[in-house]
């Protein structure tokens, strides 16, 4: 069984399928993450960040399942990133002598050409991001307010904004690419699916970017929101 | 009237990759041609250059070619950074000089991929593609041991789509154009051709596993869906064939039974 | 009647009812014990339809096979370029076809210069070919009901042509190639691409091996086996400009000829009427467009010689639809040779169109008016596109310009019913043998013949050779190999040592022009004698004034070409000799001295109802002519008429 999986994943197509799968799962995670973060916008009456805090505090109820899920999520990122790097390195080797002149025919996009760069940027972001919240004592004291306060700092906010643009670029190729990698392709749907990929990218980029924008420009530390 | 040229000729500067042999280093060399007719094909223009080089005691530029009508798949040049040159769905041998203007400078390079080592100048070794075929690009029937041709009905749509994929001329432009040097379009096309037909569906799983394994052994890159291959393919093979291959591979993996042969 | 058959030409055609002859022969042939098959190695030179199908089938039977081709991949053999289709006597459309009718049409179409027994067998196995190819995954055109589609082709009165879009040859070749590659994967076929056969090796008079030049390294290689099969294609490139691929050559067949294989009917060449005309001096090859175009296009030239007006400005009454005028009942659909000659006649008389005056119009105006552009686009869209790519003219607006071009060679190595040449153990298949097409090949029948030879005939008949003869051990260390290799090396060294001033290409072009002018569509004694003298002079100059670039020990395309042109220069003379001696007109061979008052071909069955097989007597020496008399018991000898 293990040998079978290993050999399957060692093949080029196996790697692609794995990239596609992990990519889609990451998108699903983002969906959940964005939905959760939207609680930040839900007015909480008395408690300024009541709904969001409640959402964050809900997780420990999963008990031992939570660390399991977190490790799984970590693995997801790790596998995705690791295979991304392996694939990129393998592809470099596949063309030892470069072309003197190189001219694409316009099929390649900024997104597809920069996957490894945007991916690595996301990886770097994750480190900062986890230190910001997941491993931040302040956050574990006062969830919502810490988020707001951190994102209200111009430096942080700009950094987050930049990364959300990067995320958009990554997904502009990644979303439809994952479908192709998993074998989902039909002439009738292709244009629609490629459009949908862009829509997904914009959706996440804008959705996440709204937080730093909001807290930077429209939020005062004393206010309710 | 006859042709667009009407006696006009052009001056062309060529920057061509010259490499003496597989192990030698290579570099770009510059050549000037004065009397290029717009009605010449690109290869005829190279013929003229070669005649000049030979007459001057030099070494003519080696390049693969044979049918010169876009069907054998022998010709293989990257022109100004594009596999088979600037025209869509056109092989180098069908490209004509009328697409260039007087005074143009044109870069000509070989296919570049680790799996396609340069043998000389613009000639590369594409044996890898044959080895992939040998691994599974066939339907296992013996001569004679076949049913009557019309005994197997094939939906016209399937047959037409199989033909679309079967139109691949094995030129390798997909590899040359792919930023990753992946051969997925070539392999996908062959798998699609054979598996779309009921005759070939029988050994579909075995075929996809074997051909992908063989492809990997040749040192091609891994597809990340840049779709440049499709844009460069002279026969307009669709990247749908790649998706189909991925799907088939996944299905084959899931269905594959552990081998009972002693380890 | 014509002369007696030469004792050197034993056809081995079985006697008896024609339908039972192939069965009979198969029964007569000795079988090789299955367990012994792997002790025999067949060397297959050429991987076109004939070579690939033979290599695959022999390996499937259990023989060891070595397969050799010039190109980097066996899939690139010139069979790949065939567009139109492949005939078979399936009679799916229920329009009265049968094995006998296909046989009859092929014999008659070949102008009665082919062997009845062979042609009948060809028609018999034609149906197996379609079964075989369909099972291999050849995506033949289908009807909506899922059954195979047919079309009528080349003026045939029944629909018996199977096709895969406009790429039938490609698809059939890929089928044969994939079958062969399967055997490569299984280790039964050893594949040697980028090799050129430079000589045949005989041991005790039997073909036992070949000498190859590795086209990448320039090294010489010896390969030994128990039989050698040549599937090396046709020699149209003796004309320089032809529809054949650039690497097509006569080298393998010619070297075999020099070793003792007789060359049959070398003057029988086919000219295809619908090719894109030459555009300039630099022209390197010609492109054929499917003759299906003549189903809807009308051929014409201006009535006034030298009329230089654009086609659109020439009014209807000043156009000469000469095919319709001369052949009212067949019109634009007359056979290839007739249409080609008629075009040449008009152009020679000064009525040709285009910048060179060497073209006639093929006009779709009326068809477009009648059926609408959409219908025409649907039928010929890809051909129109190809035309436009090459000429930059839009055939929907201006008529196409076409001119005939050399396309196929019916002549080739003489073979008996078993496809064995006059050298024991040397077989010839496909276009490289003198084949089943007589003096003229019908459309869609070369693909059929190549595959018949490779899939069904030679796998049977080769057993007779293996089992029937005592074959001594003969490895590559046998002195015959060393001798042949030495000769091949010396020849190459000589070519490189000439150090003259003229390029290979310039010689090849001149040879081609000579052959086209004097041994092309129309031939006469005076022209042929001129050609012969020119060939000799050119050959003399070749070995004194040739300039070949580069070295022997490297990838050297100029050197490859030099070797092939050297052989063409020798071969051309035999072609001319053959054309000279055959003073009748038949099929593709039109002797101007032998025509009717209306300028149609006149065949002479009294004196020429035979196969002319030439025996080599030294370069420049007249070859010895051997005749195989042809008997027509099933298809009565008649003159063709398309009036
Ligand atoms: C443009 C065009 C269209 C045609 N259309 C049709 C059609 O519609 N229907 C039809 O029936 N026929 C058609 N024909 C004819 C038909 O395609 C050919 O006659 C047939 O394919 C020849 O097959 P073959 O296997 O004999 O030779 P080829 O396919 O020519 O193969 C020759 C092989 O021999 C190898 N070779 C040659 N010399 C050497 C050497 N010295 N050493 C080593 N290897 C060598 C080559 O590399 C190649 O692999 C067409 C021909 C042309 C040119
Ligand atoms: C939230 C985080 C991420 C999401 C949602 C995401 C999503 C995706 C998706 C959907 C794909 C397409 C998969 C395919 O083509 O089959 C993809 C590909 C890729 N990802 Fe990510 N990714 C994320 C993080 C990362 C990280 C951290 C890296 C780090 C290196 C990375 C590198 C890549 C690369 C290089 C590819 C292209 C792979 C290929 O060549 O096929 N991604 N990603
Ligand atoms: C501006 C946008 C974002 C905000 C406001 C935000 C906010 C947060 C917060 C508050 C947490 C802590 C939750 C917890 O520990 O329970 C968190 C965790 C996390 N975030 Fe984000 N996030 C943003 C964007 C992203 C992006 C783009 C990614 C992916 C690349 C990401 C990946 C993660 C991960 C992996 C965790 C850890 C989850 C866990 O440990 O359970 N976040 N984020
Ligand atoms: S898929 Fe297209 S580009 Fe690739 S080998 Fe086939 S024809 Fe050439
Ligand atoms: S260009 Fe390359 S990355 Fe994939 S889609 Fe084509 S093989
Ligand atoms: S030379 Fe045959 S495809 Fe270009």
Short mmCIF file of C-alpha atoms in Angstrom, two decimals, chain C residues 194-586:
data_model
loop_
_atom_site.label_atom_id
_atom_site.label_comp_id
_atom_site.label_asym_id
_atom_site.label_seq_id
_atom_site.Cartn_x
_atom_site.Cartn_y
_atom_site.Cartn_z
CA UNK C 194 18.78 7.21 -38.48
CA UNK C 195 20.57 4.52 -40.45
CA UNK C 196 20.94 4.23 -44.16
CA UNK C 197 21.40 0.94 -45.94
CA UNK C 198 24.41 1.27 -48.17
CA UNK C 199 24.81 -2.29 -49.28
CA UNK C 200 23.36 -5.74 -49.29
CA UNK C 201 25.50 -8.64 -48.16
CA UNK C 202 25.22 -11.97 -49.94
CA UNK C 203 26.64 -15.17 -48.53
CA UNK C 204 26.62 -18.12 -50.93
CA UNK C 205 24.31 -16.14 -53.17
CA UNK C 206 21.70 -15.64 -50.45
CA UNK C 207 20.86 -12.25 -48.91
CA UNK C 208 22.18 -12.46 -45.38
CA UNK C 209 22.77 -8.95 -44.17
CA UNK C 210 23.19 -5.27 -44.75
CA UNK C 211 25.79 -2.59 -44.31
CA UNK C 212 24.43 0.56 -42.73
CA UNK C 213 25.78 3.98 -42.15
CA UNK C 214 24.81 5.43 -38.80
CA UNK C 215 23.66 8.86 -39.84
CA UNK C 216 24.46 10.42 -36.46
CA UNK C 217 27.99 9.18 -35.94
CA UNK C 218 28.94 8.25 -39.48
CA UNK C 219 29.99 4.79 -38.31
CA UNK C 220 29.46 1.76 -40.49
CA UNK C 221 27.45 -1.08 -39.06
CA UNK C 222 27.05 -4.67 -40.12
CA UNK C 223 23.83 -6.51 -39.46
CA UNK C 224 23.36 -10.16 -40.21
CA UNK C 225 20.17 -12.14 -40.57
CA UNK C 226 18.53 -14.93 -42.48
CA UNK C 227 16.53 -12.79 -44.86
CA UNK C 228 16.49 -9.17 -45.94
CA UNK C 229 13.24 -7.37 -46.71
CA UNK C 230 13.31 -4.09 -48.56
CA UNK C 231 10.38 -1.75 -48.01
CA UNK C 232 12.31 1.30 -49.05
CA UNK C 233 9.69 3.09 -51.13
CA UNK C 234 9.74 4.65 -54.57
CA UNK C 235 12.27 6.55 -56.64
CA UNK C 236 10.25 9.58 -57.76
CA UNK C 237 13.02 11.81 -56.50
CA UNK C 238 15.10 10.91 -59.52
CA UNK C 239 13.08 13.82 -60.95
CA UNK C 240 14.30 16.07 -58.11
CA UNK C 241 10.91 17.76 -57.94
CA UNK C 242 8.21 15.31 -56.93
CA UNK C 243 5.57 14.92 -54.28
CA UNK C 244 7.86 12.55 -52.40
CA UNK C 245 9.65 13.46 -49.22
CA UNK C 246 13.18 14.73 -49.48
CA UNK C 247 14.87 11.57 -48.23
CA UNK C 248 13.08 9.22 -50.65
CA UNK C 249 15.70 7.47 -52.73
CA UNK C 250 16.59 4.50 -54.86
CA UNK C 251 19.75 3.65 -52.96
CA UNK C 252 18.68 0.46 -51.21
CA UNK C 253 16.96 -0.95 -54.28
CA UNK C 254 19.80 0.13 -56.53
CA UNK C 255 22.50 -1.46 -54.42
CA UNK C 256 20.43 -4.63 -54.32
CA UNK C 257 20.13 -4.39 -58.09
CA UNK C 258 23.88 -4.12 -58.40
CA UNK C 259 24.16 -7.25 -56.28
CA UNK C 260 21.93 -9.19 -58.64
CA UNK C 261 18.28 -8.27 -58.07
CA UNK C 262 16.52 -7.51 -61.36
CA UNK C 263 14.84 -4.15 -61.71
CA UNK C 264 11.44 -4.32 -63.38
CA UNK C 265 9.69 -1.70 -65.49
CA UNK C 266 11.75 1.23 -64.18
CA UNK C 267 10.16 3.58 -66.72
CA UNK C 268 6.66 3.17 -65.27
CA UNK C 269 6.20 6.34 -63.26
CA UNK C 270 3.02 8.11 -62.33
CA UNK C 271 2.34 11.77 -62.73
CA UNK C 272 -0.37 13.25 -60.57
CA UNK C 273 -2.42 16.00 -62.18
CA UNK C 274 -3.37 18.12 -59.18
CA UNK C 275 -0.22 19.50 -57.61
CA UNK C 276 0.68 23.04 -56.68
CA UNK C 277 2.88 24.47 -59.45
CA UNK C 278 6.50 25.46 -59.10
CA UNK C 279 6.91 29.04 -57.90
CA UNK C 280 10.61 29.62 -58.44
CA UNK C 281 14.12 28.29 -58.91
CA UNK C 282 14.49 27.56 -55.22
CA UNK C 283 11.54 25.12 -55.26
CA UNK C 284 12.52 22.06 -53.24
CA UNK C 285 9.53 19.79 -53.63
CA UNK C 286 5.98 19.73 -54.85
CA UNK C 287 2.81 19.42 -52.89
CA UNK C 288 0.01 17.18 -53.99
CA UNK C 289 -3.59 18.07 -53.46
CA UNK C 290 -6.09 15.28 -53.30
CA UNK C 291 -7.57 14.45 -56.64
CA UNK C 292 -11.00 14.58 -55.07
CA UNK C 293 -10.78 18.26 -55.99
CA UNK C 294 -11.58 17.30 -59.56
CA UNK C 295 -15.03 16.14 -58.44
CA UNK C 296 -16.12 19.78 -58.22
CA UNK C 297 -13.42 21.87 -59.81
CA UNK C 298 -13.39 22.59 -63.54
CA UNK C 299 -10.08 22.63 -65.39
CA UNK C 300 -9.49 25.34 -67.97
CA UNK C 301 -6.98 27.58 -69.72
CA UNK C 302 -7.56 30.73 -71.81
CA UNK C 303 -8.49 30.12 -75.43
CA UNK C 304 -5.89 32.62 -76.52
CA UNK C 305 -2.28 31.55 -76.12
CA UNK C 306 -0.26 33.83 -73.87
CA UNK C 307 -3.36 35.50 -72.41
CA UNK C 308 -1.98 37.21 -69.30
CA UNK C 309 -5.20 38.67 -67.93
CA UNK C 310 -6.22 37.65 -64.40
CA UNK C 311 -8.66 34.75 -64.44
CA UNK C 312 -11.59 36.88 -63.37
CA UNK C 313 -11.22 39.13 -66.40
CA UNK C 314 -11.36 36.29 -68.89
CA UNK C 315 -14.98 35.96 -70.02
CA UNK C 316 -16.65 32.59 -70.16
CA UNK C 317 -16.53 32.30 -73.96
CA UNK C 318 -12.77 32.83 -73.93
CA UNK C 319 -12.13 29.90 -71.60
CA UNK C 320 -11.21 26.46 -72.85
CA UNK C 321 -12.47 23.68 -70.58
CA UNK C 322 -10.24 21.32 -72.45
CA UNK C 323 -10.92 18.13 -70.46
CA UNK C 324 -14.64 18.52 -70.90
CA UNK C 325 -14.06 19.31 -74.55
CA UNK C 326 -11.82 16.32 -75.25
CA UNK C 327 -13.41 13.75 -72.99
CA UNK C 328 -17.11 14.58 -72.91
CA UNK C 329 -18.16 11.51 -70.95
CA UNK C 330 -15.47 11.58 -68.19
CA UNK C 331 -14.74 15.29 -68.35
CA UNK C 332 -12.68 16.49 -65.40
CA UNK C 333 -12.61 12.97 -63.94
CA UNK C 334 -10.41 11.25 -66.51
CA UNK C 335 -7.63 9.10 -64.99
CA UNK C 336 -4.46 10.69 -63.70
CA UNK C 337 -2.25 10.00 -66.67
CA UNK C 338 -4.78 11.39 -69.13
CA UNK C 339 -5.44 14.54 -67.12
CA UNK C 340 -1.73 15.13 -66.62
CA UNK C 341 -0.83 14.78 -70.25
CA UNK C 342 -3.65 17.06 -71.31
CA UNK C 343 -2.38 19.79 -68.96
CA UNK C 344 1.14 19.45 -70.28
CA UNK C 345 -0.12 19.58 -73.85
CA UNK C 346 -1.93 22.87 -73.23
CA UNK C 347 1.03 24.45 -71.44
CA UNK C 348 3.51 23.29 -74.06
CA UNK C 349 1.28 24.88 -76.66
CA UNK C 350 1.55 28.19 -74.84
CA UNK C 351 -1.82 28.29 -73.10
CA UNK C 352 -0.49 27.87 -69.58
CA UNK C 353 -1.30 30.39 -66.88
CA UNK C 354 0.53 32.02 -63.97
CA UNK C 355 3.93 33.69 -63.95
CA UNK C 356 5.71 30.62 -65.30
CA UNK C 357 3.07 29.58 -67.80
CA UNK C 358 3.34 26.10 -66.33
CA UNK C 359 -0.07 25.80 -64.75
CA UNK C 360 -3.73 25.39 -65.60
CA UNK C 361 -6.73 26.61 -63.67
CA UNK C 362 -8.85 24.43 -61.42
CA UNK C 363 -11.88 26.57 -60.90
CA UNK C 364 -14.50 26.24 -58.18
CA UNK C 365 -16.55 29.25 -59.21
CA UNK C 366 -19.39 27.22 -60.68
CA UNK C 367 -19.44 24.75 -57.82
CA UNK C 368 -19.59 27.59 -55.31
CA UNK C 369 -22.40 29.21 -57.25
CA UNK C 370 -24.25 25.91 -57.43
CA UNK C 371 -23.75 24.54 -53.89
CA UNK C 372 -22.75 27.60 -51.91
CA UNK C 373 -19.41 28.34 -50.33
CA UNK C 374 -20.30 26.48 -47.13
CA UNK C 375 -20.70 23.16 -48.92
CA UNK C 376 -17.42 23.58 -50.75
CA UNK C 377 -15.70 24.62 -47.54
CA UNK C 378 -17.02 21.55 -45.82
CA UNK C 379 -15.71 19.24 -48.53
CA UNK C 380 -12.37 20.82 -49.29
CA UNK C 381 -11.74 23.34 -46.52
CA UNK C 382 -8.43 21.83 -45.43
CA UNK C 383 -7.16 21.51 -49.00
CA UNK C 384 -8.07 25.10 -49.75
CA UNK C 385 -6.29 26.16 -46.60
CA UNK C 386 -3.18 24.21 -47.55
CA UNK C 387 -3.25 25.82 -50.98
CA UNK C 388 -3.56 29.25 -49.51
CA UNK C 389 -0.73 28.63 -47.06
CA UNK C 390 1.61 27.84 -49.90
CA UNK C 391 0.48 30.28 -52.57
CA UNK C 392 -1.12 33.09 -50.54
CA UNK C 393 -4.09 32.97 -52.92
CA UNK C 394 -7.65 32.35 -51.84
CA UNK C 395 -9.18 29.58 -53.96
CA UNK C 396 -12.67 30.67 -53.00
CA UNK C 397 -12.03 33.88 -54.96
CA UNK C 398 -9.47 33.01 -57.63
CA UNK C 399 -9.14 29.65 -59.36
CA UNK C 400 -6.41 27.35 -58.13
CA UNK C 401 -3.40 26.91 -60.35
CA UNK C 402 -2.35 23.32 -60.73
CA UNK C 403 0.26 21.39 -62.63
CA UNK C 404 1.15 17.71 -62.79
CA UNK C 405 3.99 16.33 -60.71
CA UNK C 406 5.73 13.00 -60.34
CA UNK C 407 4.09 11.12 -57.58
CA UNK C 408 4.56 7.37 -57.65
CA UNK C 409 6.75 4.78 -59.28
CA UNK C 410 5.16 1.56 -60.46
CA UNK C 411 8.53 0.12 -61.42
CA UNK C 412 10.74 -1.50 -58.83
CA UNK C 413 12.62 -4.63 -57.93
CA UNK C 414 11.25 -7.64 -59.74
CA UNK C 415 9.61 -10.08 -57.34
CA UNK C 416 7.92 -13.42 -57.76
CA UNK C 417 4.55 -14.34 -56.29
CA UNK C 418 6.25 -14.77 -52.90
CA UNK C 419 7.66 -11.24 -53.15
CA UNK C 420 11.16 -12.65 -53.41
CA UNK C 421 13.56 -10.92 -55.78
CA UNK C 422 15.95 -12.72 -58.05
CA UNK C 423 18.33 -12.86 -55.08
CA UNK C 424 17.26 -15.70 -52.77
CA UNK C 425 16.39 -14.40 -49.34
CA UNK C 426 15.88 -10.85 -50.56
CA UNK C 427 12.26 -9.75 -50.53
CA UNK C 428 10.83 -6.47 -51.74
CA UNK C 429 7.57 -5.00 -50.48
CA UNK C 430 5.48 -1.92 -51.07
CA UNK C 431 6.38 0.71 -53.59
CA UNK C 432 9.91 -0.59 -53.91
CA UNK C 433 8.84 -3.72 -55.77
CA UNK C 434 7.44 -3.60 -59.30
CA UNK C 435 4.20 -4.44 -57.74
CA UNK C 436 0.67 -5.03 -58.69
CA UNK C 437 -0.07 -1.78 -60.43
CA UNK C 438 1.26 -2.51 -63.89
CA UNK C 439 1.85 0.63 -65.88
CA UNK C 440 -0.47 2.88 -63.92
CA UNK C 441 -1.66 2.82 -60.34
CA UNK C 442 -5.23 3.58 -59.42
CA UNK C 443 -5.88 5.94 -56.55
CA UNK C 444 -6.03 4.39 -53.07
CA UNK C 445 -4.32 1.19 -54.10
CA UNK C 446 -0.71 1.76 -53.03
CA UNK C 447 -1.62 1.83 -49.37
CA UNK C 448 -3.53 -1.37 -49.92
CA UNK C 449 -0.60 -3.04 -51.61
CA UNK C 450 1.98 -1.97 -49.04
CA UNK C 451 -0.10 -3.35 -46.21
CA UNK C 452 -1.06 -6.50 -48.09
CA UNK C 453 2.60 -7.25 -48.65
CA UNK C 454 3.60 -6.54 -45.07
CA UNK C 455 0.74 -7.90 -43.02
CA UNK C 456 -0.38 -10.85 -45.06
CA UNK C 457 1.89 -11.95 -47.86
CA UNK C 458 5.46 -11.86 -46.68
CA UNK C 459 4.80 -13.29 -43.21
CA UNK C 460 3.61 -16.43 -45.01
CA UNK C 461 6.01 -16.62 -47.87
CA UNK C 462 9.14 -15.95 -45.83
CA UNK C 463 8.55 -19.27 -44.10
CA UNK C 464 9.17 -20.96 -47.42
CA UNK C 465 12.61 -19.39 -47.52
CA UNK C 466 13.51 -20.16 -43.90
CA UNK C 467 12.19 -23.70 -43.94
CA UNK C 468 12.91 -24.52 -47.53
CA UNK C 469 16.56 -23.57 -47.78
CA UNK C 470 19.56 -24.71 -45.86
CA UNK C 471 21.00 -21.55 -44.40
CA UNK C 472 24.56 -21.86 -43.23
CA UNK C 473 25.63 -19.80 -40.25
CA UNK C 474 26.76 -16.39 -41.44
CA UNK C 475 27.62 -13.80 -38.83
CA UNK C 476 28.96 -10.31 -39.33
CA UNK C 477 32.48 -11.71 -39.15
CA UNK C 478 31.97 -13.44 -42.48
CA UNK C 479 34.36 -12.03 -45.11
CA UNK C 480 31.41 -10.97 -47.28
CA UNK C 481 30.50 -8.38 -44.65
CA UNK C 482 34.01 -7.02 -44.48
CA UNK C 483 34.12 -6.76 -48.25
CA UNK C 484 30.76 -4.98 -48.51
CA UNK C 485 31.69 -2.60 -45.72
CA UNK C 486 34.97 -1.79 -47.38
CA UNK C 487 33.18 -0.95 -50.62
CA UNK C 488 30.70 1.28 -48.84
CA UNK C 489 33.47 3.10 -47.00
CA UNK C 490 35.48 3.61 -50.13
CA UNK C 491 32.53 4.99 -51.97
CA UNK C 492 31.92 7.54 -49.24
CA UNK C 493 35.58 8.43 -49.10
CA UNK C 494 35.61 8.91 -52.86
CA UNK C 495 32.66 11.28 -52.71
CA UNK C 496 34.38 13.37 -50.08
CA UNK C 497 37.69 13.34 -51.91
CA UNK C 498 36.47 14.77 -55.24
CA UNK C 499 36.88 18.32 -54.04
CA UNK C 500 35.21 19.94 -57.06
CA UNK C 501 33.08 23.02 -57.28
CA UNK C 502 29.48 21.99 -57.89
CA UNK C 503 27.02 21.16 -55.12
CA UNK C 504 25.06 17.95 -54.86
CA UNK C 505 21.82 19.87 -55.14
CA UNK C 506 22.80 21.48 -58.42
CA UNK C 507 23.54 18.06 -59.93
CA UNK C 508 20.31 16.66 -58.59
CA UNK C 509 18.32 19.54 -60.04
CA UNK C 510 19.91 19.13 -63.43
CA UNK C 511 19.30 15.41 -63.44
CA UNK C 512 15.71 16.05 -62.43
CA UNK C 513 15.14 18.56 -65.19
CA UNK C 514 16.59 16.18 -67.76
CA UNK C 515 14.37 13.36 -66.61
CA UNK C 516 11.28 15.55 -66.47
CA UNK C 517 11.89 16.96 -69.92
CA UNK C 518 12.66 13.71 -71.65
CA UNK C 519 11.48 10.84 -69.51
CA UNK C 520 8.47 12.47 -67.87
CA UNK C 521 4.93 12.76 -69.10
CA UNK C 522 5.73 12.33 -72.75
CA UNK C 523 8.67 10.38 -74.12
CA UNK C 524 10.13 9.97 -77.57
CA UNK C 525 13.17 8.31 -78.98
CA UNK C 526 15.06 11.50 -79.68
CA UNK C 527 14.44 12.95 -76.25
CA UNK C 528 15.34 9.74 -74.52
CA UNK C 529 18.60 9.53 -76.40
CA UNK C 530 19.36 13.11 -75.43
CA UNK C 531 18.57 12.25 -71.83
CA UNK C 532 20.84 9.24 -71.91
CA UNK C 533 23.74 11.27 -73.19
CA UNK C 534 23.13 13.99 -70.62
CA UNK C 535 22.90 11.53 -67.76
CA UNK C 536 26.22 10.01 -68.75
CA UNK C 537 27.86 13.38 -69.04
CA UNK C 538 26.41 14.50 -65.76
CA UNK C 539 27.54 11.34 -64.03
CA UNK C 540 31.02 11.86 -65.41
CA UNK C 541 31.08 15.40 -64.14
CA UNK C 542 29.65 14.33 -60.80
CA UNK C 543 32.63 12.21 -59.95
CA UNK C 544 35.02 14.94 -61.02
CA UNK C 545 33.47 18.20 -60.02
CA UNK C 546 31.37 17.44 -56.96
CA UNK C 547 31.77 19.38 -53.76
CA UNK C 548 30.60 17.72 -50.57
CA UNK C 549 30.79 19.52 -47.26
CA UNK C 550 32.02 18.10 -43.99
CA UNK C 551 33.44 14.76 -42.95
CA UNK C 552 32.40 11.13 -43.01
CA UNK C 553 32.46 10.63 -39.24
CA UNK C 554 29.64 12.96 -38.33
CA UNK C 555 26.05 13.81 -38.98
CA UNK C 556 26.43 14.99 -42.56
CA UNK C 557 23.25 15.53 -44.52
CA UNK C 558 25.13 16.79 -47.53
CA UNK C 559 27.06 13.54 -47.71
CA UNK C 560 23.87 11.49 -47.39
CA UNK C 561 22.40 13.42 -50.27
CA UNK C 562 25.56 12.94 -52.31
CA UNK C 563 25.32 9.16 -51.99
CA UNK C 564 21.70 9.14 -53.06
CA UNK C 565 22.27 11.37 -56.06
CA UNK C 566 25.20 9.18 -57.12
CA UNK C 567 22.79 6.25 -57.22
CA UNK C 568 20.11 8.22 -59.03
CA UNK C 569 22.68 9.11 -61.67
CA UNK C 570 23.31 5.43 -62.30
CA UNK C 571 19.73 4.37 -62.02
CA UNK C 572 18.39 7.08 -64.34
CA UNK C 573 20.11 5.46 -67.24
CA UNK C 574 18.29 2.16 -66.73
CA UNK C 575 15.06 4.08 -66.55
CA UNK C 576 15.78 5.72 -69.84
CA UNK C 577 16.87 2.42 -71.39
CA UNK C 578 13.61 0.88 -70.31
CA UNK C 579 11.62 3.78 -71.72
CA UNK C 580 13.58 3.57 -74.94
CA UNK C 581 12.99 -0.10 -75.47
CA UNK C 582 9.26 0.07 -74.72
CA UNK C 583 8.06 1.71 -77.91
CA UNK C 584 4.41 1.32 -76.96
CA UNK C 585 2.41 3.74 -74.85
CA UNK C 586 0.86 2.24 -71.76
#
